[in-house]
């Protein structure tokens, strides 16, 4: 391993027409998980879209594993090893679990350690049980597993997830946290976008807080959890609502 970070974002700006949403993002990610936390409307999804090539009006630099991603098409960015779990999961209700997994374009990695549907079913036994069911009949937690499974099958080096805990019951959120920790321990780089402080801090020690299209603060989970005033200032959450 070299000192070069896996992902290095410099001066990233992004626009929807005239609307200037990302206003100079700098982020560095190595192999330690990073969580990007922020309230609604701060630009988190826009950052994900810019990183994955889904929002083309972007300026600045996104270096990933020796490649410049700005200006590249989404399929090319995926082929370079960036996996993406979009906000809201985006599954196809009428396709079965198995069909979802079969439809994923697989990336050749050159190593033996690749994701296969069998390995996915071992990680998520619930998906194995429901392999012939239409995805629309799955629970929210199972749909989130499927969305993660689909991203893993592309054999990413980096997994970007946009609010994966959204709409999930607390016990399912705990399972999600355990899964993400397991994947990180297995060597997958994780960029977790979250609105929930408890989820972000359970997965990542490094925290970047977004306010108004900028990274307003970089800190650690320990420091953020120990400082309600900091939480209030950047996230507008009281200790009561922090979970
Ligand atoms: N398609 C769009 N067109 C114009 N403005 C948008 C669009 N999507 C999001 N925005 C605006 O960009 C800002 C950031 O949105 P978003 O990235 O979705 O925030 P977050 O994911 O943090 O909730 C918001 O002000 C939002 O209204
Ligand atoms: Mg969002």
PDB file of C-alpha atoms and ligand atoms in Angstrom:
ATOM      1  CA  UNK A   1       0.000   0.000   0.000  1.00  0.00           C
ATOM      2  CA  UNK A   2       1.220   3.495  -0.806  1.00  0.00           C
ATOM      3  CA  UNK A   3       0.618   6.821   0.927  1.00  0.00           C
ATOM      4  CA  UNK A   4      -1.662   7.976  -1.887  1.00  0.00           C
ATOM      5  CA  UNK A   5      -5.247   8.146  -0.610  1.00  0.00           C
ATOM      6  CA  UNK A   6      -7.825   6.045  -2.402  1.00  0.00           C
ATOM      7  CA  UNK A   7     -10.103   9.050  -2.921  1.00  0.00           C
ATOM      8  CA  UNK A   8      -9.017  12.669  -2.996  1.00  0.00           C
ATOM      9  CA  UNK A   9     -11.600  15.367  -3.679  1.00  0.00           C
ATOM     10  CA  UNK A  10     -10.289  18.896  -4.266  1.00  0.00           C
ATOM     11  CA  UNK A  11     -12.273  22.091  -4.848  1.00  0.00           C
ATOM     12  CA  UNK A  12     -15.364  20.246  -5.986  1.00  0.00           C
ATOM     13  CA  UNK A  13     -18.234  22.425  -7.156  1.00  0.00           C
ATOM     14  CA  UNK A  14     -21.535  21.162  -8.517  1.00  0.00           C
ATOM     15  CA  UNK A  15     -24.506  22.852 -10.123  1.00  0.00           C
ATOM     16  CA  UNK A  16     -28.125  22.200 -11.016  1.00  0.00           C
ATOM     17  CA  UNK A  17     -28.488  24.719 -13.838  1.00  0.00           C
ATOM     18  CA  UNK A  18     -27.847  28.135 -12.234  1.00  0.00           C
ATOM     19  CA  UNK A  19     -28.023  26.705  -8.744  1.00  0.00           C
ATOM     20  CA  UNK A  20     -24.528  26.374  -7.245  1.00  0.00           C
ATOM     21  CA  UNK A  21     -24.941  23.588  -4.685  1.00  0.00           C
ATOM     22  CA  UNK A  22     -21.486  22.147  -3.882  1.00  0.00           C
ATOM     23  CA  UNK A  23     -19.240  25.082  -3.104  1.00  0.00           C
ATOM     24  CA  UNK A  24     -15.726  23.727  -2.919  1.00  0.00           C
ATOM     25  CA  UNK A  25     -15.580  20.329  -1.257  1.00  0.00           C
ATOM     26  CA  UNK A  26     -12.234  18.911  -0.104  1.00  0.00           C
ATOM     27  CA  UNK A  27     -12.206  15.343   1.198  1.00  0.00           C
ATOM     28  CA  UNK A  28      -9.623  12.625   1.537  1.00  0.00           C
ATOM     29  CA  UNK A  29     -10.455   8.998   2.118  1.00  0.00           C
ATOM     30  CA  UNK A  30      -8.056   6.165   2.773  1.00  0.00           C
ATOM     31  CA  UNK A  31      -9.127   2.747   3.935  1.00  0.00           C
ATOM     32  CA  UNK A  32     -10.680   3.969   7.162  1.00  0.00           C
ATOM     33  CA  UNK A  33     -14.450   4.609   6.878  1.00  0.00           C
ATOM     34  CA  UNK A  34     -15.532   8.229   6.528  1.00  0.00           C
ATOM     35  CA  UNK A  35     -19.017   9.491   7.341  1.00  0.00           C
ATOM     36  CA  UNK A  36     -20.404  12.664   5.816  1.00  0.00           C
ATOM     37  CA  UNK A  37     -23.047  13.989   8.162  1.00  0.00           C
ATOM     38  CA  UNK A  38     -25.465  16.802   7.541  1.00  0.00           C
ATOM     39  CA  UNK A  39     -29.014  17.955   7.839  1.00  0.00           C
ATOM     40  CA  UNK A  40     -31.489  17.771   5.025  1.00  0.00           C
ATOM     41  CA  UNK A  41     -30.695  19.937   2.004  1.00  0.00           C
ATOM     42  CA  UNK A  42     -26.999  20.454   2.795  1.00  0.00           C
ATOM     43  CA  UNK A  43     -25.754  18.815  -0.403  1.00  0.00           C
ATOM     44  CA  UNK A  44     -25.020  15.236   0.672  1.00  0.00           C
ATOM     45  CA  UNK A  45     -26.865  13.555  -2.194  1.00  0.00           C
ATOM     46  CA  UNK A  46     -25.424  16.077  -4.633  1.00  0.00           C
ATOM     47  CA  UNK A  47     -21.952  15.060  -3.425  1.00  0.00           C
ATOM     48  CA  UNK A  48     -22.793  11.392  -4.083  1.00  0.00           C
ATOM     49  CA  UNK A  49     -24.094  12.233  -7.559  1.00  0.00           C
ATOM     50  CA  UNK A  50     -20.948  14.218  -8.343  1.00  0.00           C
ATOM     51  CA  UNK A  51     -18.669  11.401  -7.124  1.00  0.00           C
ATOM     52  CA  UNK A  52     -20.480   8.756  -9.176  1.00  0.00           C
ATOM     53  CA  UNK A  53     -20.712  10.815 -12.377  1.00  0.00           C
ATOM     54  CA  UNK A  54     -24.499  11.048 -12.218  1.00  0.00           C
ATOM     55  CA  UNK A  55     -24.405  14.843 -12.041  1.00  0.00           C
ATOM     56  CA  UNK A  56     -22.349  16.078 -14.973  1.00  0.00           C
ATOM     57  CA  UNK A  57     -22.142  19.801 -14.139  1.00  0.00           C
ATOM     58  CA  UNK A  58     -19.188  19.508 -11.832  1.00  0.00           C
ATOM     59  CA  UNK A  59     -15.880  21.373 -11.564  1.00  0.00           C
ATOM     60  CA  UNK A  60     -12.809  20.540  -9.505  1.00  0.00           C
ATOM     61  CA  UNK A  61     -10.981  17.275  -9.058  1.00  0.00           C
ATOM     62  CA  UNK A  62     -11.930  13.797  -7.870  1.00  0.00           C
ATOM     63  CA  UNK A  63      -8.912  11.483  -7.870  1.00  0.00           C
ATOM     64  CA  UNK A  64      -9.734   7.835  -7.299  1.00  0.00           C
ATOM     65  CA  UNK A  65      -7.155   5.040  -7.362  1.00  0.00           C
ATOM     66  CA  UNK A  66      -4.986   6.966  -9.790  1.00  0.00           C
ATOM     67  CA  UNK A  67      -7.810   8.136 -12.062  1.00  0.00           C
ATOM     68  CA  UNK A  68      -9.523  11.492 -12.473  1.00  0.00           C
ATOM     69  CA  UNK A  69     -13.280  10.935 -12.196  1.00  0.00           C
ATOM     70  CA  UNK A  70     -14.519  14.403 -13.153  1.00  0.00           C
ATOM     71  CA  UNK A  71     -15.846  14.188 -16.695  1.00  0.00           C
ATOM     72  CA  UNK A  72     -16.159  10.393 -16.687  1.00  0.00           C
ATOM     73  CA  UNK A  73     -19.438   8.575 -17.341  1.00  0.00           C
ATOM     74  CA  UNK A  74     -21.185   6.758 -14.460  1.00  0.00           C
ATOM     75  CA  UNK A  75     -20.572   3.275 -15.942  1.00  0.00           C
ATOM     76  CA  UNK A  76     -16.877   4.051 -16.280  1.00  0.00           C
ATOM     77  CA  UNK A  77     -16.658   5.249 -12.659  1.00  0.00           C
ATOM     78  CA  UNK A  78     -18.421   2.068 -11.529  1.00  0.00           C
ATOM     79  CA  UNK A  79     -16.003  -0.008 -13.606  1.00  0.00           C
ATOM     80  CA  UNK A  80     -13.078   1.710 -11.862  1.00  0.00           C
ATOM     81  CA  UNK A  81     -14.374   0.371  -8.541  1.00  0.00           C
ATOM     82  CA  UNK A  82     -16.805   2.894  -7.093  1.00  0.00           C
ATOM     83  CA  UNK A  83     -19.956   1.169  -5.806  1.00  0.00           C
ATOM     84  CA  UNK A  84     -23.020   3.246  -5.047  1.00  0.00           C
ATOM     85  CA  UNK A  85     -26.105   2.639  -2.931  1.00  0.00           C
ATOM     86  CA  UNK A  86     -28.459   5.508  -3.778  1.00  0.00           C
ATOM     87  CA  UNK A  87     -30.789   7.213  -1.330  1.00  0.00           C
ATOM     88  CA  UNK A  88     -34.163   5.474  -1.412  1.00  0.00           C
ATOM     89  CA  UNK A  89     -32.592   2.169  -2.580  1.00  0.00           C
ATOM     90  CA  UNK A  90     -33.960   2.278  -6.169  1.00  0.00           C
ATOM     91  CA  UNK A  91     -34.855  -1.358  -6.506  1.00  0.00           C
ATOM     92  CA  UNK A  92     -37.230  -2.696  -9.176  1.00  0.00           C
ATOM     93  CA  UNK A  93     -40.430  -3.878  -7.407  1.00  0.00           C
ATOM     94  CA  UNK A  94     -41.416  -6.513  -9.975  1.00  0.00           C
ATOM     95  CA  UNK A  95     -37.983  -8.133 -10.372  1.00  0.00           C
ATOM     96  CA  UNK A  96     -37.041 -10.902  -7.966  1.00  0.00           C
ATOM     97  CA  UNK A  97     -34.048 -10.752  -5.654  1.00  0.00           C
ATOM     98  CA  UNK A  98     -32.222 -13.215  -7.877  1.00  0.00           C
ATOM     99  CA  UNK A  99     -32.940 -11.168 -11.006  1.00  0.00           C
ATOM    100  CA  UNK A 100     -31.544  -8.042  -9.358  1.00  0.00           C
ATOM    101  CA  UNK A 101     -28.328  -9.855  -8.530  1.00  0.00           C
ATOM    102  CA  UNK A 102     -28.017 -11.354 -12.015  1.00  0.00           C
ATOM    103  CA  UNK A 103     -28.411  -7.951 -13.701  1.00  0.00           C
ATOM    104  CA  UNK A 104     -25.353  -6.386 -12.083  1.00  0.00           C
ATOM    105  CA  UNK A 105     -22.432  -5.776 -14.444  1.00  0.00           C
ATOM    106  CA  UNK A 106     -19.510  -7.504 -12.722  1.00  0.00           C
ATOM    107  CA  UNK A 107     -16.083  -5.943 -12.561  1.00  0.00           C
ATOM    108  CA  UNK A 108     -12.942  -8.009 -13.085  1.00  0.00           C
ATOM    109  CA  UNK A 109     -10.671  -7.343 -10.109  1.00  0.00           C
ATOM    110  CA  UNK A 110      -7.694  -9.561 -10.783  1.00  0.00           C
ATOM    111  CA  UNK A 111      -7.915 -10.975  -7.263  1.00  0.00           C
ATOM    112  CA  UNK A 112      -9.632 -14.129  -6.062  1.00  0.00           C
ATOM    113  CA  UNK A 113     -11.671 -12.251  -3.488  1.00  0.00           C
ATOM    114  CA  UNK A 114     -14.721 -11.405  -5.609  1.00  0.00           C
ATOM    115  CA  UNK A 115     -18.377 -11.007  -4.705  1.00  0.00           C
ATOM    116  CA  UNK A 116     -20.683 -13.648  -6.139  1.00  0.00           C
ATOM    117  CA  UNK A 117     -24.428 -14.164  -5.527  1.00  0.00           C
ATOM    118  CA  UNK A 118     -23.473 -17.107  -3.255  1.00  0.00           C
ATOM    119  CA  UNK A 119     -21.248 -14.891  -1.126  1.00  0.00           C
ATOM    120  CA  UNK A 120     -24.042 -12.280  -1.013  1.00  0.00           C
ATOM    121  CA  UNK A 121     -26.514 -14.917   0.207  1.00  0.00           C
ATOM    122  CA  UNK A 122     -24.048 -15.960   2.915  1.00  0.00           C
ATOM    123  CA  UNK A 123     -23.771 -12.336   4.077  1.00  0.00           C
ATOM    124  CA  UNK A 124     -27.540 -11.756   3.894  1.00  0.00           C
ATOM    125  CA  UNK A 125     -29.346 -15.066   4.576  1.00  0.00           C
ATOM    126  CA  UNK A 126     -32.682 -13.221   4.401  1.00  0.00           C
ATOM    127  CA  UNK A 127     -32.040 -12.493   0.737  1.00  0.00           C
ATOM    128  CA  UNK A 128     -31.323 -16.193   0.120  1.00  0.00           C
ATOM    129  CA  UNK A 129     -34.667 -17.077   1.690  1.00  0.00           C
ATOM    130  CA  UNK A 130     -36.405 -14.549  -0.531  1.00  0.00           C
ATOM    131  CA  UNK A 131     -34.434 -15.058  -3.735  1.00  0.00           C
ATOM    132  CA  UNK A 132     -37.523 -15.828  -5.845  1.00  0.00           C
ATOM    133  CA  UNK A 133     -39.704 -13.070  -4.397  1.00  0.00           C
ATOM    134  CA  UNK A 134     -40.376  -9.802  -6.209  1.00  0.00           C
ATOM    135  CA  UNK A 135     -38.308  -7.094  -4.521  1.00  0.00           C
ATOM    136  CA  UNK A 136     -41.447  -5.013  -4.008  1.00  0.00           C
ATOM    137  CA  UNK A 137     -42.635  -7.566  -1.436  1.00  0.00           C
ATOM    138  CA  UNK A 138     -39.481  -7.225   0.714  1.00  0.00           C
ATOM    139  CA  UNK A 139     -39.378  -5.208   3.931  1.00  0.00           C
ATOM    140  CA  UNK A 140     -37.498  -1.909   3.974  1.00  0.00           C
ATOM    141  CA  UNK A 141     -34.513  -3.566   5.641  1.00  0.00           C
ATOM    142  CA  UNK A 142     -34.423  -6.375   3.093  1.00  0.00           C
ATOM    143  CA  UNK A 143     -34.648  -3.862   0.245  1.00  0.00           C
ATOM    144  CA  UNK A 144     -31.673  -2.028   1.737  1.00  0.00           C
ATOM    145  CA  UNK A 145     -29.742  -5.333   1.898  1.00  0.00           C
ATOM    146  CA  UNK A 146     -30.584  -5.855  -1.771  1.00  0.00           C
ATOM    147  CA  UNK A 147     -29.395  -2.368  -2.677  1.00  0.00           C
ATOM    148  CA  UNK A 148     -26.107  -3.021  -0.846  1.00  0.00           C
ATOM    149  CA  UNK A 149     -25.830  -6.480  -2.438  1.00  0.00           C
ATOM    150  CA  UNK A 150     -26.201  -4.983  -5.892  1.00  0.00           C
ATOM    151  CA  UNK A 151     -23.402  -2.496  -5.189  1.00  0.00           C
ATOM    152  CA  UNK A 152     -21.127  -5.202  -3.719  1.00  0.00           C
ATOM    153  CA  UNK A 153     -21.520  -7.407  -6.805  1.00  0.00           C
ATOM    154  CA  UNK A 154     -19.743  -4.744  -8.850  1.00  0.00           C
ATOM    155  CA  UNK A 155     -16.720  -5.623  -6.661  1.00  0.00           C
ATOM    156  CA  UNK A 156     -16.048  -2.065  -5.555  1.00  0.00           C
ATOM    157  CA  UNK A 157     -12.941  -0.785  -3.833  1.00  0.00           C
ATOM    158  CA  UNK A 158     -15.018   2.063  -2.448  1.00  0.00           C
ATOM    159  CA  UNK A 159     -18.660   1.848  -1.425  1.00  0.00           C
ATOM    160  CA  UNK A 160     -20.630   5.113  -1.305  1.00  0.00           C
ATOM    161  CA  UNK A 161     -23.944   4.904   0.542  1.00  0.00           C
ATOM    162  CA  UNK A 162     -26.525   7.665   0.706  1.00  0.00           C
ATOM    163  CA  UNK A 163     -28.546   7.522   3.946  1.00  0.00           C
ATOM    164  CA  UNK A 164     -28.898   3.749   4.066  1.00  0.00           C
ATOM    165  CA  UNK A 165     -30.590   3.875   7.490  1.00  0.00           C
ATOM    166  CA  UNK A 166     -33.407   6.119   6.276  1.00  0.00           C
ATOM    167  CA  UNK A 167     -36.819   4.700   7.108  1.00  0.00           C
ATOM    168  CA  UNK A 168     -35.505   1.580   8.853  1.00  0.00           C
ATOM    169  CA  UNK A 169     -36.626   0.321  12.260  1.00  0.00           C
ATOM    170  CA  UNK A 170     -34.021   0.595  15.059  1.00  0.00           C
ATOM    171  CA  UNK A 171     -33.300  -3.153  15.206  1.00  0.00           C
ATOM    172  CA  UNK A 172     -32.723  -3.216  11.438  1.00  0.00           C
ATOM    173  CA  UNK A 173     -30.461  -0.173  11.727  1.00  0.00           C
ATOM    174  CA  UNK A 174     -28.355  -2.100  14.246  1.00  0.00           C
ATOM    175  CA  UNK A 175     -27.986  -4.956  11.723  1.00  0.00           C
ATOM    176  CA  UNK A 176     -27.050  -2.458   9.013  1.00  0.00           C
ATOM    177  CA  UNK A 177     -24.354  -0.965  11.264  1.00  0.00           C
ATOM    178  CA  UNK A 178     -22.958  -4.451  11.969  1.00  0.00           C
ATOM    179  CA  UNK A 179     -22.887  -5.231   8.236  1.00  0.00           C
ATOM    180  CA  UNK A 180     -21.080  -2.001   7.372  1.00  0.00           C
ATOM    181  CA  UNK A 181     -18.497  -2.580  10.113  1.00  0.00           C
ATOM    182  CA  UNK A 182     -17.967  -6.119   8.849  1.00  0.00           C
ATOM    183  CA  UNK A 183     -17.435  -4.869   5.291  1.00  0.00           C
ATOM    184  CA  UNK A 184     -15.002  -2.197   6.493  1.00  0.00           C
ATOM    185  CA  UNK A 185     -13.032  -4.775   8.488  1.00  0.00           C
ATOM    186  CA  UNK A 186     -12.890  -6.874   5.321  1.00  0.00           C
ATOM    187  CA  UNK A 187     -10.979  -4.057   3.622  1.00  0.00           C
ATOM    188  CA  UNK A 188     -13.726  -2.226   1.738  1.00  0.00           C
ATOM    189  CA  UNK A 189     -13.385   1.565   1.813  1.00  0.00           C
ATOM    190  CA  UNK A 190     -16.646   3.162   2.923  1.00  0.00           C
ATOM    191  CA  UNK A 191     -18.023   6.644   2.417  1.00  0.00           C
ATOM    192  CA  UNK A 192     -21.225   6.759   4.432  1.00  0.00           C
ATOM    193  CA  UNK A 193     -23.576   9.691   3.992  1.00  0.00           C
ATOM    194  CA  UNK A 194     -25.940  10.043   6.919  1.00  0.00           C
ATOM    195  CA  UNK A 195     -28.321  12.327   8.674  1.00  0.00           C
ATOM    196  CA  UNK A 196     -28.312  10.163  11.795  1.00  0.00           C
ATOM    197  CA  UNK A 197     -25.490  10.950  14.186  1.00  0.00           C
ATOM    198  CA  UNK A 198     -25.754   7.550  15.914  1.00  0.00           C
ATOM    199  CA  UNK A 199     -25.352   5.612  12.666  1.00  0.00           C
ATOM    200  CA  UNK A 200     -22.502   7.728  11.317  1.00  0.00           C
ATOM    201  CA  UNK A 201     -20.535   7.531  14.567  1.00  0.00           C
ATOM    202  CA  UNK A 202     -21.127   3.781  14.931  1.00  0.00           C
ATOM    203  CA  UNK A 203     -19.599   3.081  11.515  1.00  0.00           C
ATOM    204  CA  UNK A 204     -16.894   5.724  11.132  1.00  0.00           C
ATOM    205  CA  UNK A 205     -14.390   7.363  13.424  1.00  0.00           C
ATOM    206  CA  UNK A 206     -13.702  10.088  10.844  1.00  0.00           C
ATOM    207  CA  UNK A 207     -16.616  12.488  10.427  1.00  0.00           C
ATOM    208  CA  UNK A 208     -17.045  15.338   7.936  1.00  0.00           C
ATOM    209  CA  UNK A 209     -20.008  17.636   8.524  1.00  0.00           C
ATOM    210  CA  UNK A 210     -21.634  19.326   5.548  1.00  0.00           C
ATOM    211  CA  UNK A 211     -23.362  22.672   5.820  1.00  0.00           C
ATOM    212  CA  UNK A 212     -24.564  24.607   2.789  1.00  0.00           C
ATOM    213  CA  UNK A 213     -22.582  22.654   0.211  1.00  0.00           C
ATOM    214  CA  UNK A 214     -19.292  22.851   2.112  1.00  0.00           C
ATOM    215  CA  UNK A 215     -17.446  20.694   4.619  1.00  0.00           C
ATOM    216  CA  UNK A 216     -17.952  22.862   7.682  1.00  0.00           C
ATOM    217  CA  UNK A 217     -16.054  20.655  10.099  1.00  0.00           C
ATOM    218  CA  UNK A 218     -13.874  17.560  10.113  1.00  0.00           C
ATOM    219  CA  UNK A 219     -13.785  15.781  13.426  1.00  0.00           C
ATOM    220  CA  UNK A 220     -13.902  12.372  15.051  1.00  0.00           C
ATOM    221  CA  UNK A 221     -16.869  10.406  16.348  1.00  0.00           C
ATOM    222  CA  UNK A 222     -15.469  10.527  19.872  1.00  0.00           C
ATOM    223  CA  UNK A 223     -15.179  14.313  19.858  1.00  0.00           C
ATOM    224  CA  UNK A 224     -18.597  14.824  18.293  1.00  0.00           C
ATOM    225  CA  UNK A 225     -20.373  12.434  20.650  1.00  0.00           C
ATOM    226  CA  UNK A 226     -18.732  14.099  23.658  1.00  0.00           C
ATOM    227  CA  UNK A 227     -19.827  17.592  22.641  1.00  0.00           C
ATOM    228  CA  UNK A 228     -23.589  18.315  22.485  1.00  0.00           C
ATOM    229  CA  UNK A 229     -22.872  21.980  21.722  1.00  0.00           C
ATOM    230  CA  UNK A 230     -20.932  20.939  18.618  1.00  0.00           C
ATOM    231  CA  UNK A 231     -23.797  18.679  17.555  1.00  0.00           C
ATOM    232  CA  UNK A 232     -26.267  21.482  18.087  1.00  0.00           C
ATOM    233  CA  UNK A 233     -24.169  23.967  16.153  1.00  0.00           C
ATOM    234  CA  UNK A 234     -23.543  21.848  13.051  1.00  0.00           C
ATOM    235  CA  UNK A 235     -26.393  19.387  13.023  1.00  0.00           C
ATOM    236  CA  UNK A 236     -29.083  21.184  14.967  1.00  0.00           C
ATOM    237  CA  UNK A 237     -29.860  18.060  16.924  1.00  0.00           C
ATOM    238  CA  UNK A 238     -30.458  17.969  20.630  1.00  0.00           C
ATOM    239  CA  UNK A 239     -29.105  15.028  22.604  1.00  0.00           C
ATOM    240  CA  UNK A 240     -32.665  13.745  22.780  1.00  0.00           C
ATOM    241  CA  UNK A 241     -33.036  13.576  18.986  1.00  0.00           C
ATOM    242  CA  UNK A 242     -29.477  12.473  18.305  1.00  0.00           C
ATOM    243  CA  UNK A 243     -30.386   8.797  17.943  1.00  0.00           C
TER     244      UNK A 243
HETATM  245  N1  LIG B   1     -32.466  18.320  -9.148  1.00  0.00           N
HETATM  246  C1  LIG B   1     -32.277  19.449  -8.458  1.00  0.00           C
HETATM  247  N2  LIG B   1     -32.434  20.669  -9.029  1.00  0.00           N
HETATM  248  C2  LIG B   1     -32.233  21.811  -8.347  1.00  0.00           C
HETATM  249  N3  LIG B   1     -31.844  21.846  -7.058  1.00  0.00           N
HETATM  250  C3  LIG B   1     -31.662  20.683  -6.434  1.00  0.00           C
HETATM  251  C4  LIG B   1     -31.884  19.416  -7.080  1.00  0.00           C
HETATM  252  N4  LIG B   1     -31.619  18.434  -6.192  1.00  0.00           N
HETATM  253  C5  LIG B   1     -31.273  19.036  -5.054  1.00  0.00           C
HETATM  254  N5  LIG B   1     -31.299  20.388  -5.190  1.00  0.00           N
HETATM  255  C6  LIG B   1     -30.972  21.380  -4.151  1.00  0.00           C
HETATM  256  O1  LIG B   1     -29.620  21.180  -3.778  1.00  0.00           O
HETATM  257  C7  LIG B   1     -29.460  21.341  -2.376  1.00  0.00           C
HETATM  258  C8  LIG B   1     -28.808  20.100  -1.801  1.00  0.00           C
HETATM  259  O2  LIG B   1     -29.688  18.991  -1.976  1.00  0.00           O
HETATM  260  P1  LIG B   1     -29.235  17.509  -1.633  1.00  0.00           P
HETATM  261  O3  LIG B   1     -27.901  17.267  -2.204  1.00  0.00           O
HETATM  262  O4  LIG B   1     -30.336  16.606  -2.044  1.00  0.00           O
HETATM  263  O5  LIG B   1     -29.132  17.594  -0.043  1.00  0.00           O
HETATM  264  P2  LIG B   1     -29.131  16.431   1.064  1.00  0.00           P
HETATM  265  O6  LIG B   1     -28.872  15.141   0.367  1.00  0.00           O
HETATM  266  O7  LIG B   1     -28.043  16.846   2.007  1.00  0.00           O
HETATM  267  O8  LIG B   1     -30.475  16.463   1.711  1.00  0.00           O
HETATM  268  C9  LIG B   1     -30.841  21.638  -1.814  1.00  0.00           C
HETATM  269  O9  LIG B   1     -30.962  23.026  -1.647  1.00  0.00           O
HETATM  270  C10 LIG B   1     -31.761  21.153  -2.889  1.00  0.00           C
HETATM  271  O10 LIG B   1     -32.955  21.890  -2.904  1.00  0.00           O
HETATM  272 MG1  LIG B   2     -29.977  13.366   0.365  1.00  0.00          MG
END
